[in-house]
PDB file of C-alpha atoms in Angstrom:
ATOM      1  CA  MET A   1     -14.557 -25.622  11.558  1.00  0.00           C
ATOM      2  CA  GLU A   2     -13.291 -22.215  13.134  1.00  0.00           C
ATOM      3  CA  GLU A   3     -14.502 -19.234  11.344  1.00  0.00           C
ATOM      4  CA  HIS A   4     -11.493 -16.544  11.036  1.00  0.00           C
ATOM      5  CA  ILE A   5     -12.636 -13.423  10.903  1.00  0.00           C
ATOM      6  CA  ILE A   6      -9.862 -11.258   9.028  1.00  0.00           C
ATOM      7  CA  VAL A   7     -11.903  -7.218  10.582  1.00  0.00           C
ATOM      8  CA  ASP A   8     -15.157  -6.979  12.250  1.00  0.00           C
ATOM      9  CA  SER A   9     -15.508  -3.246  12.929  1.00  0.00           C
ATOM     10  CA  SER A  10     -18.920  -1.144  13.800  1.00  0.00           C
ATOM     11  CA  PHE A  11     -19.626   2.481  13.953  1.00  0.00           C
ATOM     12  CA  SER A  12     -22.477   4.609  14.641  1.00  0.00           C
ATOM     13  CA  ALA A  13     -23.581   7.925  13.454  1.00  0.00           C
ATOM     14  CA  PRO A  14     -26.874  10.189  14.200  1.00  0.00           C
ATOM     15  CA  ILE A  15     -28.931  10.734  11.617  1.00  0.00           C
ATOM     16  CA  ASN A  16     -31.477  14.426  12.408  1.00  0.00           C
ATOM     17  CA  ALA A  17     -34.637  12.582  10.450  1.00  0.00           C
ATOM     18  CA  PRO A  18     -37.598  10.836  11.322  1.00  0.00           C
ATOM     19  CA  LEU A  19     -37.364   6.723  11.771  1.00  0.00           C
ATOM     20  CA  GLU A  20     -40.701   6.015   9.511  1.00  0.00           C
ATOM     21  CA  LEU A  21     -38.558   8.102   7.289  1.00  0.00           C
ATOM     22  CA  ILE A  22     -35.289   6.349   6.940  1.00  0.00           C
ATOM     23  CA  ASP A  23     -35.328   3.251   4.168  1.00  0.00           C
ATOM     24  CA  VAL A  24     -31.914   1.847   4.172  1.00  0.00           C
ATOM     25  CA  PRO A  25     -32.350  -0.943   0.629  1.00  0.00           C
ATOM     26  CA  ALA A  26     -34.477   2.003  -0.629  1.00  0.00           C
ATOM     27  CA  TRP A  27     -31.275   4.597   0.622  1.00  0.00           C
ATOM     28  CA  CYS A  28     -28.808   1.516  -0.822  1.00  0.00           C
ATOM     29  CA  PHE A  29     -29.827   0.982  -4.108  1.00  0.00           C
ATOM     30  CA  SER A  30     -30.412   4.064  -5.312  1.00  0.00           C
ATOM     31  CA  LEU A  31     -27.085   5.340  -4.088  1.00  0.00           C
ATOM     32  CA  PRO A  32     -25.804   8.136  -6.917  1.00  0.00           C
ATOM     33  CA  ASP A  33     -22.396   7.301  -8.193  1.00  0.00           C
ATOM     34  CA  HIS A  34     -21.317  11.220  -6.948  1.00  0.00           C
ATOM     35  CA  GLU A  35     -22.868  10.770  -3.135  1.00  0.00           C
ATOM     36  CA  TYR A  36     -21.363   7.139  -2.858  1.00  0.00           C
ATOM     37  CA  GLN A  37     -17.975   9.110  -3.619  1.00  0.00           C
ATOM     38  CA  GLY A  38     -19.350  11.651  -1.186  1.00  0.00           C
ATOM     39  CA  CYS A  39     -19.097   9.297   1.618  1.00  0.00           C
ATOM     40  CA  SER A  40     -15.027   9.018   1.888  1.00  0.00           C
ATOM     41  CA  PRO A  41     -12.097   9.623  -0.239  1.00  0.00           C
ATOM     42  CA  ALA A  42     -11.680   5.594  -0.886  1.00  0.00           C
ATOM     43  CA  HIS A  43     -14.754   5.684  -2.825  1.00  0.00           C
ATOM     44  CA  PHE A  44     -14.422   5.947  -6.699  1.00  0.00           C
ATOM     45  CA  ALA A  45     -17.773   4.268  -7.903  1.00  0.00           C
ATOM     46  CA  ALA A  46     -21.335   2.586  -6.967  1.00  0.00           C
ATOM     47  CA  GLY A  47     -24.292   1.053  -8.923  1.00  0.00           C
ATOM     48  CA  SER A  48     -26.578  -1.187  -8.680  1.00  0.00           C
ATOM     49  CA  THR A  49     -28.127  -4.105 -10.576  1.00  0.00           C
ATOM     50  CA  THR A  50     -29.376  -8.118  -9.326  1.00  0.00           C
ATOM     51  CA  SER A  51     -27.944 -10.729  -9.372  1.00  0.00           C
ATOM     52  CA  ARG A  52     -28.148 -14.287 -11.367  1.00  0.00           C
ATOM     53  CA  ASP A  53     -31.265 -15.075  -9.140  1.00  0.00           C
ATOM     54  CA  GLY A  54     -32.782 -11.819  -8.885  1.00  0.00           C
ATOM     55  CA  ARG A  55     -31.889 -10.685  -5.989  1.00  0.00           C
ATOM     56  CA  ARG A  56     -30.987  -6.453  -5.322  1.00  0.00           C
ATOM     57  CA  MET A  57     -26.926  -5.930  -5.619  1.00  0.00           C
ATOM     58  CA  SER A  58     -24.978  -3.585  -5.028  1.00  0.00           C
ATOM     59  CA  ILE A  59     -21.357  -2.997  -6.823  1.00  0.00           C
ATOM     60  CA  ASN A  60     -19.138  -0.363  -5.378  1.00  0.00           C
ATOM     61  CA  VAL A  61     -15.785   0.168  -5.956  1.00  0.00           C
ATOM     62  CA  GLU A  62     -13.278   1.519  -3.283  1.00  0.00           C
ATOM     63  CA  VAL A  63      -9.615   1.669  -2.750  1.00  0.00           C
ATOM     64  CA  ILE A  64      -8.556   0.388   1.031  1.00  0.00           C
ATOM     65  CA  GLY A  65      -4.919   0.855   2.015  1.00  0.00           C
ATOM     66  CA  GLY A  66      -3.608   0.571  -1.525  1.00  0.00           C
ATOM     67  CA  THR A  67      -5.549  -2.154  -2.400  1.00  0.00           C
ATOM     68  CA  PRO A  68      -8.763  -1.545  -5.134  1.00  0.00           C
ATOM     69  CA  MET A  69     -11.618  -3.997  -4.147  1.00  0.00           C
ATOM     70  CA  VAL A  70     -14.517  -4.230  -6.512  1.00  0.00           C
ATOM     71  CA  GLN A  71     -17.483  -5.243  -4.074  1.00  0.00           C
ATOM     72  CA  HIS A  72     -20.825  -7.389  -5.354  1.00  0.00           C
ATOM     73  CA  TYR A  73     -22.607  -6.826  -2.009  1.00  0.00           C
ATOM     74  CA  ILE A  74     -26.591  -9.139  -2.550  1.00  0.00           C
ATOM     75  CA  GLU A  75     -29.258  -8.232  -0.272  1.00  0.00           C
ATOM     76  CA  GLN A  76     -29.218 -10.530   2.789  1.00  0.00           C
ATOM     77  CA  VAL A  77     -31.874  -9.323   4.440  1.00  0.00           C
ATOM     78  CA  ALA A  78     -33.898  -6.113   3.715  1.00  0.00           C
ATOM     79  CA  GLU A  79     -35.959  -4.325   5.781  1.00  0.00           C
ATOM     80  CA  LYS A  80     -36.703  -1.037   6.057  1.00  0.00           C
ATOM     81  CA  HIS A  81     -34.474  -0.187   9.307  1.00  0.00           C
ATOM     82  CA  HIS A  82     -31.825  -2.776   8.757  1.00  0.00           C
ATOM     83  CA  LEU A  83     -29.788  -3.943   5.647  1.00  0.00           C
ATOM     84  CA  VAL A  84     -27.396  -6.926   5.520  1.00  0.00           C
ATOM     85  CA  LEU A  85     -25.281  -7.235   2.217  1.00  0.00           C
ATOM     86  CA  GLU A  86     -23.022  -9.996   1.273  1.00  0.00           C
ATOM     87  CA  SER A  87     -20.274  -9.760  -1.347  1.00  0.00           C
ATOM     88  CA  VAL A  88     -17.500 -11.942  -2.336  1.00  0.00           C
ATOM     89  CA  SER A  89     -15.467  -9.438  -3.456  1.00  0.00           C
ATOM     90  CA  ASP A  90     -12.426  -9.225  -5.347  1.00  0.00           C
ATOM     91  CA  LEU A  91      -9.248  -7.558  -4.335  1.00  0.00           C
ATOM     92  CA  PHE A  92      -5.779  -6.742  -6.933  1.00  0.00           C
ATOM     93  CA  THR A  93      -3.217  -6.500  -4.721  1.00  0.00           C
ATOM     94  CA  THR A  94       0.466  -6.217  -6.265  1.00  0.00           C
ATOM     95  CA  SER A  95       0.948  -9.968  -5.884  1.00  0.00           C
ATOM     96  CA  GLY A  96      -2.583 -11.142  -7.547  1.00  0.00           C
ATOM     97  CA  ARG A  97      -6.074 -10.817  -7.321  1.00  0.00           C
ATOM     98  CA  THR A  98      -7.532 -12.464  -4.748  1.00  0.00           C
ATOM     99  CA  SER A  99     -11.119 -12.293  -2.709  1.00  0.00           C
ATOM    100  CA  ILE A 100     -13.074 -12.023   0.835  1.00  0.00           C
ATOM    101  CA  VAL A 101     -16.480 -12.391   1.878  1.00  0.00           C
ATOM    102  CA  VAL A 102     -17.205  -8.977   3.362  1.00  0.00           C
ATOM    103  CA  MET A 103     -20.997  -8.367   5.210  1.00  0.00           C
ATOM    104  CA  TRP A 104     -22.402  -5.249   5.495  1.00  0.00           C
ATOM    105  CA  GLU A 105     -25.053  -4.070   7.883  1.00  0.00           C
ATOM    106  CA  LEU A 106     -26.205  -1.191   8.071  1.00  0.00           C
ATOM    107  CA  SER A 107     -28.937  -0.595  11.361  1.00  0.00           C
ATOM    108  CA  VAL A 108     -31.068   2.432  12.721  1.00  0.00           C
ATOM    109  CA  ARG A 109     -32.852   2.640  15.392  1.00  0.00           C
ATOM    110  CA  GLN A 110     -35.096   5.509  17.284  1.00  0.00           C
ATOM    111  CA  ILE A 111     -32.913   7.886  19.491  1.00  0.00           C
ATOM    112  CA  SER A 112     -36.167  10.127  19.463  1.00  0.00           C
ATOM    113  CA  ALA A 113     -39.123  11.697  17.487  1.00  0.00           C
ATOM    114  CA  GLY A 114     -36.714  13.265  15.018  1.00  0.00           C
ATOM    115  CA  THR A 115     -33.086  11.794  15.309  1.00  0.00           C
ATOM    116  CA  CYS A 116     -31.764   8.065  15.186  1.00  0.00           C
ATOM    117  CA  ASP A 117     -28.509   6.619  15.267  1.00  0.00           C
ATOM    118  CA  LEU A 118     -27.090   4.458  12.377  1.00  0.00           C
ATOM    119  CA  THR A 119     -24.475   1.422  12.593  1.00  0.00           C
ATOM    120  CA  ASN A 120     -22.208   0.393  10.381  1.00  0.00           C
ATOM    121  CA  ARG A 121     -21.002  -2.809  10.618  1.00  0.00           C
ATOM    122  CA  VAL A 122     -18.599  -4.810   8.110  1.00  0.00           C
ATOM    123  CA  ARG A 123     -16.754  -7.848   9.164  1.00  0.00           C
ATOM    124  CA  THR A 124     -14.365  -9.834   6.030  1.00  0.00           C
ATOM    125  CA  ARG A 125     -13.170 -12.996   6.476  1.00  0.00           C
ATOM    126  CA  PRO A 126     -10.881 -15.564   3.674  1.00  0.00           C
ATOM    127  CA  THR A 127     -12.153 -17.170   1.268  1.00  0.00           C
ATOM    128  CA  GLU A 128     -10.662 -20.697  -0.414  1.00  0.00           C
ATOM    129  CA  GLN A 129      -8.715 -18.029  -2.856  1.00  0.00           C
ATOM    130  CA  PHE A 130      -7.637 -15.905  -0.518  1.00  0.00           C
ATOM    131  CA  TRP A 131      -6.049 -19.166   1.842  1.00  0.00           C
ATOM    132  CA  ASP A 132      -4.153 -20.051  -1.623  1.00  0.00           C
ATOM    133  CA  TYR A 133      -3.370 -16.296  -2.050  1.00  0.00           C
ATOM    134  CA  LEU A 134      -1.847 -16.133   1.569  1.00  0.00           C
ATOM    135  CA  ASN A 135      -0.386 -19.646   1.252  1.00  0.00           C
ATOM    136  CA  ARG A 136       1.264 -18.974  -2.137  1.00  0.00           C
ATOM    137  CA  GLN A 137       3.386 -16.011  -0.228  1.00  0.00           C
ATOM    138  CA  GLY A 138       4.168 -17.285   3.125  1.00  0.00           C
ATOM    139  CA  ILE A 139       1.795 -15.018   4.872  1.00  0.00           C
ATOM    140  CA  PRO A 140       0.520 -16.215   7.851  1.00  0.00           C
ATOM    141  CA  PHE A 141      -3.333 -15.166   8.404  1.00  0.00           C
ATOM    142  CA  GLU A 142      -2.680 -13.554  11.990  1.00  0.00           C
ATOM    143  CA  VAL A 143       0.087 -11.087  10.070  1.00  0.00           C
ATOM    144  CA  PHE A 144      -2.194 -10.263   7.073  1.00  0.00           C
ATOM    145  CA  GLN A 145      -5.304  -9.911   9.589  1.00  0.00           C
ATOM    146  CA  ALA A 146      -3.430  -7.416  12.215  1.00  0.00           C
ATOM    147  CA  GLN A 147      -1.934  -5.288   9.255  1.00  0.00           C
ATOM    148  CA  ARG A 148      -5.477  -5.436   7.343  1.00  0.00           C
ATOM    149  CA  ALA A 149      -7.853  -4.652  10.204  1.00  0.00           C
ATOM    150  CA  PRO A 150      -6.783  -1.266  11.258  1.00  0.00           C
ATOM    151  CA  ILE A 151      -6.930   0.258   7.762  1.00  0.00           C
ATOM    152  CA  SER A 152     -10.050  -1.575   7.340  1.00  0.00           C
ATOM    153  CA  THR A 153     -11.835  -0.105  11.108  1.00  0.00           C
ATOM    154  CA  ALA A 154     -10.445   3.512   9.895  1.00  0.00           C
ATOM    155  CA  HIS A 155     -12.316   3.525   6.778  1.00  0.00           C
ATOM    156  CA  ASN A 156     -15.236   2.458   8.277  1.00  0.00           C
ATOM    157  CA  ARG A 157     -14.534   5.361  10.760  1.00  0.00           C
ATOM    158  CA  GLN A 158     -14.631   6.936   8.686  1.00  0.00           C
ATOM    159  CA  GLU A 159     -17.532   6.525   6.394  1.00  0.00           C
ATOM    160  CA  THR A 160     -19.942   6.168   8.950  1.00  0.00           C
ATOM    161  CA  PRO A 161     -20.502   9.794   9.580  1.00  0.00           C
ATOM    162  CA  PHE A 162     -21.187  10.426   6.025  1.00  0.00           C
ATOM    163  CA  PHE A 163     -24.150   7.112   5.771  1.00  0.00           C
ATOM    164  CA  ALA A 164     -25.609   8.597   8.242  1.00  0.00           C
ATOM    165  CA  ALA A 165     -25.628  12.275   6.049  1.00  0.00           C
ATOM    166  CA  SER A 166     -26.404  10.754   3.131  1.00  0.00           C
ATOM    167  CA  LEU A 167     -29.223   8.592   4.584  1.00  0.00           C
ATOM    168  CA  GLU A 168     -30.602  12.227   6.134  1.00  0.00           C
ATOM    169  CA  ARG A 169     -30.631  13.673   2.921  1.00  0.00           C
ATOM    170  CA  HIS A 170     -32.142  10.373   1.531  1.00  0.00           C
ATOM    171  CA  ALA A 171     -34.361  10.472   4.441  1.00  0.00           C
ATOM    172  CA  LEU A 172     -35.605  14.383   4.059  1.00  0.00           C
ATOM    173  CA  ARG A 173     -36.341  13.962   0.311  1.00  0.00           C
ATOM    174  CA  ARG A 174     -38.726  12.062   0.952  1.00  0.00           C
ATOM    175  CA  LEU A 175     -40.185  14.043   3.488  1.00  0.00           C
ATOM    176  CA  ASN A 176     -40.073  17.152   0.796  1.00  0.00           C
ATOM    177  CA  ALA A 177     -41.660  15.312  -1.912  1.00  0.00           C
ATOM    178  CA  ALA A 178     -44.449  14.452   0.598  1.00  0.00           C
TER     179      ALA A 178
END
């Protein structure tokens, strides 16, 4: 079966902190609401909880391209320098509520002794509910994809350096606490 991708975007930004101080899952699951909001004007709220099966979950609320979204990111891979989260995210459109699957992947690699590089990758694909949503409106997938991709890509490009700066602050707080 062919996998339909709505958006797949990836951007990188520097972190001025040593790799050994970076802990992406610790940052993500302790990210204060105000810090998340400071990473994009589209970000409205963030918090952490657990999924039904006990895995950590990051709940994010944002508005991308005028569409409010609630993301329920459940950890899939949680390594110190690599975090993969997946969410069946709720979208609240003018035509009704639907959902998409969002994969959010953050990885950090060392550039030098005191510098790292954050890569922020976001990949979205449709749910069955989303296919029904498109069919009810008579919108071809390719048309939706063509409209959504530039908006989501611009959002990812804009938030990535702010996520890197937030990870840097988190790492340096750990250094100062030691």
